[in-house]
PDB file of C-alpha atoms in Angstrom:
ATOM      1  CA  UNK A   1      -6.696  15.099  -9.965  1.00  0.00           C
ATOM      2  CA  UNK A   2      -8.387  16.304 -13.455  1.00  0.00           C
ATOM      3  CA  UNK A   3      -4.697  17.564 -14.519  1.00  0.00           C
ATOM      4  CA  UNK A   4      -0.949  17.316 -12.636  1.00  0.00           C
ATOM      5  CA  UNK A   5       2.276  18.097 -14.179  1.00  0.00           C
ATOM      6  CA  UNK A   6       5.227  16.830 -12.012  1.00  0.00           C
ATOM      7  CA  UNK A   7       8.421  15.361 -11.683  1.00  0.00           C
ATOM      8  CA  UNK A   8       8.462  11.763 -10.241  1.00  0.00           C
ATOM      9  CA  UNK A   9      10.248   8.405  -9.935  1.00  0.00           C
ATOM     10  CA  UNK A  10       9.138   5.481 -12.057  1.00  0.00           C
ATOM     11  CA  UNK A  11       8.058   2.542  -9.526  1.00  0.00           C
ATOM     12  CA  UNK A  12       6.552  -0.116 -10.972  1.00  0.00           C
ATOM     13  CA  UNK A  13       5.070  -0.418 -14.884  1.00  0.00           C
ATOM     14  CA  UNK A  14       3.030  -3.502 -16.248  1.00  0.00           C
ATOM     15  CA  UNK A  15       1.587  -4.096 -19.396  1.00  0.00           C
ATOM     16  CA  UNK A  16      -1.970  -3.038 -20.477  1.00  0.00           C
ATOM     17  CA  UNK A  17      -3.330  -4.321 -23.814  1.00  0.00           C
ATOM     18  CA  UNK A  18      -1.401  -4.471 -26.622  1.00  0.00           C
ATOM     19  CA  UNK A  19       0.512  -1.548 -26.973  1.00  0.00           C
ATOM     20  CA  UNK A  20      -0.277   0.592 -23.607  1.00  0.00           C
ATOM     21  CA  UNK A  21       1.364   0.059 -20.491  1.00  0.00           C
ATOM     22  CA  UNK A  22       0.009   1.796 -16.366  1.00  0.00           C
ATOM     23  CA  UNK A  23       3.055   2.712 -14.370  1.00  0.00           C
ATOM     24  CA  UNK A  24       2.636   3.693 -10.649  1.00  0.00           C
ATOM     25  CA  UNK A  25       5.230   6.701 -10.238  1.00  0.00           C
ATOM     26  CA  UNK A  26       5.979   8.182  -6.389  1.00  0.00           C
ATOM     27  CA  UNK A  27       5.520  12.175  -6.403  1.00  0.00           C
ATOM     28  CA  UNK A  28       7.013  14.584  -4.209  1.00  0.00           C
ATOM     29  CA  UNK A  29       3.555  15.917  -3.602  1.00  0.00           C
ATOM     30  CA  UNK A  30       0.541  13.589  -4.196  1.00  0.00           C
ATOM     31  CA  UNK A  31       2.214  10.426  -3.389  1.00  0.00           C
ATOM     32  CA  UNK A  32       1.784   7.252  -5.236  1.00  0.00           C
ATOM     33  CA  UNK A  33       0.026   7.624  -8.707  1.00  0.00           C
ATOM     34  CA  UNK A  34      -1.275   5.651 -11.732  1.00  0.00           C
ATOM     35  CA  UNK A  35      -1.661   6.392 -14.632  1.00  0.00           C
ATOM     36  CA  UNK A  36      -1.885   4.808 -18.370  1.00  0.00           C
ATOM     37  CA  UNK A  37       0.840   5.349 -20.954  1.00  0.00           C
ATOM     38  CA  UNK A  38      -0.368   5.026 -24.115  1.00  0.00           C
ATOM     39  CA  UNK A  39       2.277   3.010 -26.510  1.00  0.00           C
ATOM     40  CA  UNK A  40       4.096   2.702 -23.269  1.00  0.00           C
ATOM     41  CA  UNK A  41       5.503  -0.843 -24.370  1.00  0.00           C
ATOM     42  CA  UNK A  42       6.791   0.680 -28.115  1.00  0.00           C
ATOM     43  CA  UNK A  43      10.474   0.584 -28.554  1.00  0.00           C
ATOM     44  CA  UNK A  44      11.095   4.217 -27.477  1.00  0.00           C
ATOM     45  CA  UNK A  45       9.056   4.032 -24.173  1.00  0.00           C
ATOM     46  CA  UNK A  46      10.739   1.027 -22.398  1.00  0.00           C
ATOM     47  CA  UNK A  47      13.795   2.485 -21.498  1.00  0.00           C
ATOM     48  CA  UNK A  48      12.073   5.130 -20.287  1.00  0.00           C
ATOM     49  CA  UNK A  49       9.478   3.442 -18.015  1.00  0.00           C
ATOM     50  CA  UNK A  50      11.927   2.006 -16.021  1.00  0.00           C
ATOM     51  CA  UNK A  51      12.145   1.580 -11.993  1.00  0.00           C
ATOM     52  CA  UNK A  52      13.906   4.213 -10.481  1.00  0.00           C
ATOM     53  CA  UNK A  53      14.015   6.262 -13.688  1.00  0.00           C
ATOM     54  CA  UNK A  54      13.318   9.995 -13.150  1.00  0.00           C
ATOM     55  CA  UNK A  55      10.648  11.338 -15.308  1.00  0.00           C
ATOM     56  CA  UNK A  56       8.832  14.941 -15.985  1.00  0.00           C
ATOM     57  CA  UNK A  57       5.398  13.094 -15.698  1.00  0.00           C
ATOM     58  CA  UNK A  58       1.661  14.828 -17.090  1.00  0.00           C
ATOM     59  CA  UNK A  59      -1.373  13.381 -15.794  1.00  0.00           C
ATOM     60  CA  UNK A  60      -4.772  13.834 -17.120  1.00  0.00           C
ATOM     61  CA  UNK A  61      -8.574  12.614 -16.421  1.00  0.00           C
ATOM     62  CA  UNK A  62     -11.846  13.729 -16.531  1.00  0.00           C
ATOM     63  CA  UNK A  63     -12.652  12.766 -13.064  1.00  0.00           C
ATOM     64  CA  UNK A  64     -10.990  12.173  -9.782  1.00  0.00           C
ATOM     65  CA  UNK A  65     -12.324   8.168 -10.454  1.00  0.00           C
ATOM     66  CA  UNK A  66     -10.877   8.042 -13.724  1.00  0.00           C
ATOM     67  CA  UNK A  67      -7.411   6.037 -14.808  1.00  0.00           C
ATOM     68  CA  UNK A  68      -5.382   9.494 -15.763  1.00  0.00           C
ATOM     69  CA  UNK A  69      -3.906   9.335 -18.914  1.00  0.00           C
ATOM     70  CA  UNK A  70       0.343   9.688 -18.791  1.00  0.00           C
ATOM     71  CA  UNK A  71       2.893  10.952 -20.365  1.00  0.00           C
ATOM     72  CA  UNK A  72       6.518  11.150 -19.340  1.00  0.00           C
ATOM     73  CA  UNK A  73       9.640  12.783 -20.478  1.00  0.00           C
ATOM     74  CA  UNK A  74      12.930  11.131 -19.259  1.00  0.00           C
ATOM     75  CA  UNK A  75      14.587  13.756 -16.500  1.00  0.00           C
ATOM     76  CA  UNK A  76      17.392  10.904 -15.180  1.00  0.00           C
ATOM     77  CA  UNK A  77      18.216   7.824 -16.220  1.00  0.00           C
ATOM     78  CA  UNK A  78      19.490   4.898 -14.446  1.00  0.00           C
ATOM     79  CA  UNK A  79      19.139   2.491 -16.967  1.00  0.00           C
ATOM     80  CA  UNK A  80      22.337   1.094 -17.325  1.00  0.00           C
ATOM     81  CA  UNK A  81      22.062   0.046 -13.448  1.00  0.00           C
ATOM     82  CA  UNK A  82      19.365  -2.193 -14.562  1.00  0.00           C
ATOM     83  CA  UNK A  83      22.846  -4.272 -16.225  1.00  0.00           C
ATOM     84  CA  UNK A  84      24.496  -5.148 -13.232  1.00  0.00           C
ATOM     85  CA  UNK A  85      23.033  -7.816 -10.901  1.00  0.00           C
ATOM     86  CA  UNK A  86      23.171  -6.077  -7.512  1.00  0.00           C
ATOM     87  CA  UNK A  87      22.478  -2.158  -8.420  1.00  0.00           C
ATOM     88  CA  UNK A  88      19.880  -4.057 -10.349  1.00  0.00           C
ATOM     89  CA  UNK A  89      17.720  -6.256  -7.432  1.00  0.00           C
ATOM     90  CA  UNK A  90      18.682  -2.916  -5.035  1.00  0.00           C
ATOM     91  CA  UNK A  91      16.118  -0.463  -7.567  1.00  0.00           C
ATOM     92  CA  UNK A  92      13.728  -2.986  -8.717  1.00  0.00           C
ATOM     93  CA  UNK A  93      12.968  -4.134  -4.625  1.00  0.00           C
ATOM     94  CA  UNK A  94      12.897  -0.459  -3.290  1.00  0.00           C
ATOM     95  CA  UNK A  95      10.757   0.531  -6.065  1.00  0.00           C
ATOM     96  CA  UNK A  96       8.320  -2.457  -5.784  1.00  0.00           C
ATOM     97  CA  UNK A  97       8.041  -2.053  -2.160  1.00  0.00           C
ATOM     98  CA  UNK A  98       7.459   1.336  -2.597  1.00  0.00           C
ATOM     99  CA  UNK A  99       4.387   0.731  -5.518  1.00  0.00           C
ATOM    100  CA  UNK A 100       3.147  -2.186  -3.257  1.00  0.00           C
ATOM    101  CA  UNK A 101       3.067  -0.682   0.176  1.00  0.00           C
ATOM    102  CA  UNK A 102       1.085   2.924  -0.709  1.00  0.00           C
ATOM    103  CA  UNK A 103      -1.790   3.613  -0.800  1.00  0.00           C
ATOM    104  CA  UNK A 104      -2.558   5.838  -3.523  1.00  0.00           C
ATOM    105  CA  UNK A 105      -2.948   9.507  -3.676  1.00  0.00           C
ATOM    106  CA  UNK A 106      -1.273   9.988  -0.243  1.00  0.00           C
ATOM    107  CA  UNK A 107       1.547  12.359   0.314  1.00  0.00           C
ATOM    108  CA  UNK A 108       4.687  10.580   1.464  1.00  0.00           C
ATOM    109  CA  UNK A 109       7.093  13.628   0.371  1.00  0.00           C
ATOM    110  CA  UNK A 110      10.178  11.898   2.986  1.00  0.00           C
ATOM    111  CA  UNK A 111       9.613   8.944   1.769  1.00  0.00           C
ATOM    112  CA  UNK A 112      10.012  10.459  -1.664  1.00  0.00           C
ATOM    113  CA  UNK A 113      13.096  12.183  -0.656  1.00  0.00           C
ATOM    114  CA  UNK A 114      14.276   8.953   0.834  1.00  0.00           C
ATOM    115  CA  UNK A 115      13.981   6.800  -2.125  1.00  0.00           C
ATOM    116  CA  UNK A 116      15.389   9.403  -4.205  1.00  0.00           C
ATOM    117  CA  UNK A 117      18.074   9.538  -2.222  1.00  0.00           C
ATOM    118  CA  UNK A 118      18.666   5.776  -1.707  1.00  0.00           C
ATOM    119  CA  UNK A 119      18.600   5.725  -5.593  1.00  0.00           C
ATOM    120  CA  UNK A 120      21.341   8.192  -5.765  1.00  0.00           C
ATOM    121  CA  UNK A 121      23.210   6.244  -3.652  1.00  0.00           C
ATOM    122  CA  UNK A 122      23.076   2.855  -5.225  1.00  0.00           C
ATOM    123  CA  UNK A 123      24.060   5.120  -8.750  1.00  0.00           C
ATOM    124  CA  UNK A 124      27.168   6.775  -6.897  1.00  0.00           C
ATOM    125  CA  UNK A 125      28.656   3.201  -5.521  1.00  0.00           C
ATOM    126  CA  UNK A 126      26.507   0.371  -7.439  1.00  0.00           C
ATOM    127  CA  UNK A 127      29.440  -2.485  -5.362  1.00  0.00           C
ATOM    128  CA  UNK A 128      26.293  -1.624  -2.243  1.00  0.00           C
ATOM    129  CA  UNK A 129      28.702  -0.310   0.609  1.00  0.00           C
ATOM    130  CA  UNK A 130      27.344   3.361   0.235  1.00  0.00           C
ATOM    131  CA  UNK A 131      23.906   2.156  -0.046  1.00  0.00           C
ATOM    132  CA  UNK A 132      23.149  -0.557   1.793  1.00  0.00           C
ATOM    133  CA  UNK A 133      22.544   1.010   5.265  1.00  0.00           C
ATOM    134  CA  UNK A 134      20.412   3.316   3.338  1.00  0.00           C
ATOM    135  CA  UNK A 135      18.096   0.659   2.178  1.00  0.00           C
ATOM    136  CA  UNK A 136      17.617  -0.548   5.602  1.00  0.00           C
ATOM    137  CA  UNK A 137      16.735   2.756   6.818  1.00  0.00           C
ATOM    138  CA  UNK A 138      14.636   3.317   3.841  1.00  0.00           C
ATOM    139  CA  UNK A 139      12.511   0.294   4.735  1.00  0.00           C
ATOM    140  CA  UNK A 140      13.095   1.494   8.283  1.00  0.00           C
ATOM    141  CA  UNK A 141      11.065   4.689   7.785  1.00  0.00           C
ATOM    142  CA  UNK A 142       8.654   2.752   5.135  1.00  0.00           C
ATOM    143  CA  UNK A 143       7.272   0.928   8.554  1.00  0.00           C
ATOM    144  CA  UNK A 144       7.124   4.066  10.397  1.00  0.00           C
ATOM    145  CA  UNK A 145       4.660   6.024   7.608  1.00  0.00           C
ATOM    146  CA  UNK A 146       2.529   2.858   7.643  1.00  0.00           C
ATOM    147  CA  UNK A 147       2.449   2.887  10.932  1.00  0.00           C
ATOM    148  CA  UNK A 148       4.462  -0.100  11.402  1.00  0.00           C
ATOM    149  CA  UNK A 149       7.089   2.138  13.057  1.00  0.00           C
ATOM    150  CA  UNK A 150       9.754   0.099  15.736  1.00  0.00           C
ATOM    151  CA  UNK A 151       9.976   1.922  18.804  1.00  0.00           C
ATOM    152  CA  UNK A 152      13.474   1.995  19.611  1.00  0.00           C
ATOM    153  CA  UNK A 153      13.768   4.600  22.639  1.00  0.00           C
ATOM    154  CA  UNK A 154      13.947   2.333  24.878  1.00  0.00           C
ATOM    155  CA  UNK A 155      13.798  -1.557  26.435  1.00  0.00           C
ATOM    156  CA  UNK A 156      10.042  -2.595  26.927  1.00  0.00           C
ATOM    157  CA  UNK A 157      10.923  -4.577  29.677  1.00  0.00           C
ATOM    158  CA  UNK A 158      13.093  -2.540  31.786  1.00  0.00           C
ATOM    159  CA  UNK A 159      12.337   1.030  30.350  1.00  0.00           C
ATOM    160  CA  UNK A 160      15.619   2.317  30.202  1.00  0.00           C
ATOM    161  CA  UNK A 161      17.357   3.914  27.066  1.00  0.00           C
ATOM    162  CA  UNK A 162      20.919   2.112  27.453  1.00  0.00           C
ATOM    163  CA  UNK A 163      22.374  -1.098  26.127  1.00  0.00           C
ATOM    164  CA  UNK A 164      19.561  -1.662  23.488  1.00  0.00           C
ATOM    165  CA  UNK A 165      20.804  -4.801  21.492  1.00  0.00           C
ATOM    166  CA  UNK A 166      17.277  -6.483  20.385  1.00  0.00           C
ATOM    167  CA  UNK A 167      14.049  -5.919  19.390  1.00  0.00           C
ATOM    168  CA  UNK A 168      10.771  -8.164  19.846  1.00  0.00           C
ATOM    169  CA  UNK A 169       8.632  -9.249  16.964  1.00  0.00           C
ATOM    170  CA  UNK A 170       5.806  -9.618  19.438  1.00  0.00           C
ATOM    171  CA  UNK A 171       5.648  -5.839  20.321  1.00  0.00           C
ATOM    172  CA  UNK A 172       8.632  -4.273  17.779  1.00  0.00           C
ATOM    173  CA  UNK A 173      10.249  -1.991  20.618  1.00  0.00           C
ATOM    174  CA  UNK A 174      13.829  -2.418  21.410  1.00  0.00           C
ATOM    175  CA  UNK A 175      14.914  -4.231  24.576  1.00  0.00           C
ATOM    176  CA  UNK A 176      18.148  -4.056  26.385  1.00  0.00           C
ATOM    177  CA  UNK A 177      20.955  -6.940  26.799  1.00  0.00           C
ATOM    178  CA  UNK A 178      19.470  -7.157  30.344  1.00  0.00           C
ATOM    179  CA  UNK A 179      16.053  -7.148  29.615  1.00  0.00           C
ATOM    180  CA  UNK A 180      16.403  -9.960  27.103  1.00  0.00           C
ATOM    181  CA  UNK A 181      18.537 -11.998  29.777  1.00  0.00           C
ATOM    182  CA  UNK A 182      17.501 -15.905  28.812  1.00  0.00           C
ATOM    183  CA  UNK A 183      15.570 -15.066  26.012  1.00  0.00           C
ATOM    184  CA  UNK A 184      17.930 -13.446  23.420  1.00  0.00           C
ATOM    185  CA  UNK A 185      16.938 -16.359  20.737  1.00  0.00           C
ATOM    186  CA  UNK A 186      13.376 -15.134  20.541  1.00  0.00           C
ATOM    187  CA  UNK A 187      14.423 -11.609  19.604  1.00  0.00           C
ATOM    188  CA  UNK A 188      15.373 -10.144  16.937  1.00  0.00           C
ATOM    189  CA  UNK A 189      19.189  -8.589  16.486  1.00  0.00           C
ATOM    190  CA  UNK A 190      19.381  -4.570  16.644  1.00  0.00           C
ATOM    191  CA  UNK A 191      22.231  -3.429  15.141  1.00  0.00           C
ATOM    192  CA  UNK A 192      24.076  -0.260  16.468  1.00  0.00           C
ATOM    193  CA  UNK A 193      24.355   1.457  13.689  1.00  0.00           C
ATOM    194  CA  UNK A 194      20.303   1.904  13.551  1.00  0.00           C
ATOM    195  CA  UNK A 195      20.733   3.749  16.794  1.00  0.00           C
ATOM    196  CA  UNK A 196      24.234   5.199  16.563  1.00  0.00           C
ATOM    197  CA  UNK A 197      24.102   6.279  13.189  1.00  0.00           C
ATOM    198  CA  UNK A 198      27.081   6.033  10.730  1.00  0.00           C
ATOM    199  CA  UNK A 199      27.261   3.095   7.757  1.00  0.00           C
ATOM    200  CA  UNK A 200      27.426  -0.141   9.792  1.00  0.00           C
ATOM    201  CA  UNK A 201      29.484  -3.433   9.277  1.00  0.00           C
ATOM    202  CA  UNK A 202      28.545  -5.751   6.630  1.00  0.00           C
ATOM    203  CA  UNK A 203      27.072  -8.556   9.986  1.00  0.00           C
ATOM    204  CA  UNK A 204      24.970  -5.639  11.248  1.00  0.00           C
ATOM    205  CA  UNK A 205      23.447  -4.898   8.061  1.00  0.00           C
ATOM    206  CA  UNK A 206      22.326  -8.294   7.165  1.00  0.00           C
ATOM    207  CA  UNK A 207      20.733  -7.923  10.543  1.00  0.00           C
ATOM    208  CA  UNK A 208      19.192  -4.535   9.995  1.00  0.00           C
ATOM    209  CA  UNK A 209      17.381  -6.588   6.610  1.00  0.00           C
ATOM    210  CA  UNK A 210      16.512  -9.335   9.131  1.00  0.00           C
ATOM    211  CA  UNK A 211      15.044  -7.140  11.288  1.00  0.00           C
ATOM    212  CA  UNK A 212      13.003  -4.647   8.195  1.00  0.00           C
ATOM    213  CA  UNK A 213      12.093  -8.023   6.298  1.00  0.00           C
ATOM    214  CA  UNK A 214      10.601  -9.340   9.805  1.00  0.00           C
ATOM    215  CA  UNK A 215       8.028  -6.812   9.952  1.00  0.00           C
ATOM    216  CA  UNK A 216       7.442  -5.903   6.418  1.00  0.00           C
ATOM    217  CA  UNK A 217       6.557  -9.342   5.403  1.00  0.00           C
ATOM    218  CA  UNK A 218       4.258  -9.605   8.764  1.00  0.00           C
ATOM    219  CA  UNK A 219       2.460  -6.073   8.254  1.00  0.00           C
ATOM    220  CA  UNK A 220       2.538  -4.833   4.608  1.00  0.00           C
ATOM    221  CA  UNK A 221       3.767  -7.640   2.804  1.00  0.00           C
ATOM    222  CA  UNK A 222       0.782 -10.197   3.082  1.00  0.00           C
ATOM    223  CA  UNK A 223      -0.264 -13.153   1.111  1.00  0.00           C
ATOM    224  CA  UNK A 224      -0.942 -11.657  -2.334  1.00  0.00           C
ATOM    225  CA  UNK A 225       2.659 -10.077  -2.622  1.00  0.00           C
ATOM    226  CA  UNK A 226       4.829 -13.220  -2.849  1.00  0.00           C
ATOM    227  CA  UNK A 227       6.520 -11.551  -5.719  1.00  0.00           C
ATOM    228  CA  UNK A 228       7.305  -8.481  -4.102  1.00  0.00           C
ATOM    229  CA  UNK A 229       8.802 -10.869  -1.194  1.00  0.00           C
ATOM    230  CA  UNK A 230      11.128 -12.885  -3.687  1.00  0.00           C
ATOM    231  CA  UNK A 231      12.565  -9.746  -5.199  1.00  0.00           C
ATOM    232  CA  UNK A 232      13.752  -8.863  -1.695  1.00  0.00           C
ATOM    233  CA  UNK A 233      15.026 -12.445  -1.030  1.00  0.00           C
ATOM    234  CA  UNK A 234      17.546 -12.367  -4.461  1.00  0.00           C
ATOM    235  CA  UNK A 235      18.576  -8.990  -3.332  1.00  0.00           C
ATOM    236  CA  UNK A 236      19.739 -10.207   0.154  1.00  0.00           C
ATOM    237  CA  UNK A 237      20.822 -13.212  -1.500  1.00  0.00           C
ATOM    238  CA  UNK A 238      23.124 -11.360  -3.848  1.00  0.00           C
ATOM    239  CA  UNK A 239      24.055  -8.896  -0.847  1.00  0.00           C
ATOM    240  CA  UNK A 240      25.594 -11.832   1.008  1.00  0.00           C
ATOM    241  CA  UNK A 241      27.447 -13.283  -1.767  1.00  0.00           C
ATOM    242  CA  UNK A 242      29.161  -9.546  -2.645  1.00  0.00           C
ATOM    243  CA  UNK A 243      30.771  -9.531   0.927  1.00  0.00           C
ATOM    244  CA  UNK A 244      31.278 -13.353   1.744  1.00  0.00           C
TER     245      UNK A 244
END
């Protein structure tokens, strides 16, 4: 990648040096990339490099090996979510996930979609009932392009499609109320509204995060991402305090 002009979505920036800064930004078309911002921590550039900021982004190396060089124009801001507590913890965890789970230089264009969209969402109703579901099916689809995915078709133990009401974190496929008959406290909660569509209750989305956080913390999110793992927790944290 010698040269790429694009539009992309800020995920995660730290600083380099003194002045510079390397933010990973998610691309429609190349997936996940780095690059180095030079003055990226100067007055003018922090509000810009921002998580879940929108940015016309220009990335150039030498070689395919070498750190690109970035610059970024601000396309969409959502800076002022970065003020309120819960709009807040909702872009910095999706975004972090996001820059923590890819691999780099790997299309993941519905996974871009997705997170753009699950950013729209927590702009349009920051108080999390419009977005909420989304970020469980966000981290729902995260799994599957892994390939992490839950298989949730049908029960593993009886094979039929009906009455699906768990899922096991032994072999993350669904399993029916019968099929889990006398061993419902080993499995994990599937809430309907992962199968049946529509928005969900508040109880059935704190158990779609159960469920996500289950297997991203046991596949993607190993040792070395602790962080990562106690952004998520103030999130849900926070979640559960807006609708107690």
């Amino acid at each position: 990648m010698p040269s790429l002009a694009t539009s992309a979505i800020i995920c995660a920036v730290r600083q380099h040096g003194e002045y510079g800064a390397i933010a990973r930004l998610l691309t429609p078309g190349h997936g996940l990339l780095p690059g180095y911002v030079r003055g990226g921590r100067s007055r003018a550039a922090r509000p810009v490099l921002l998580p879940g900021n929108v940015v016309m982004a220009e990335f150039r190396a030498r070689t395919d090996d070498q750190l690109a060089g970035l610059t970024v124009e601000l396309a969409h801001s959502r800076a002022p979510l970065h003020g309120e507590p819960l709009p807040a913890a909702a872009i910095e965890w999706s975004c972090a996930l996001t820059a923590v789970a890819l691999s780099e230089g790997t299309p993941h264009p519905a996974l871009h979609q997705a997170l753009s969209g699950l950013l729209d969402a927590v702009e349009a109703a920051p108080a999390a009932r419009g977005w909420a579901a989304a970020l469980v099916r966000y981290e729902m689809l995260l799994l599957a392009e892994m390939g992490f995915g839950l298989d949730l078709t049908r029960c593993a133990a009886t094979g039929e499609a009906v009455d699906l009401a768990f899922v096991s974190p032994r072999s993350a496929a669904a399993v029916s109320r019968a099929g889990a008959l006398g061993y419902e406290s080993r499995l994990l909660p599937l809430p309907p509204f992962l199968l049946e569509g529509g928005m969900g209750d508040w109880d059935q989305i704190i158990d779609g995060l159960r469920l996500t956080g289950f297997f991203l913390e046991r596949s993607i999110l190993t040792d070395r991402r602790a962080d990562v793992l106690a952004g998520r927790e103030r999130l849900v944290q926070r979640l559960k305090r807006a609708v107690a």
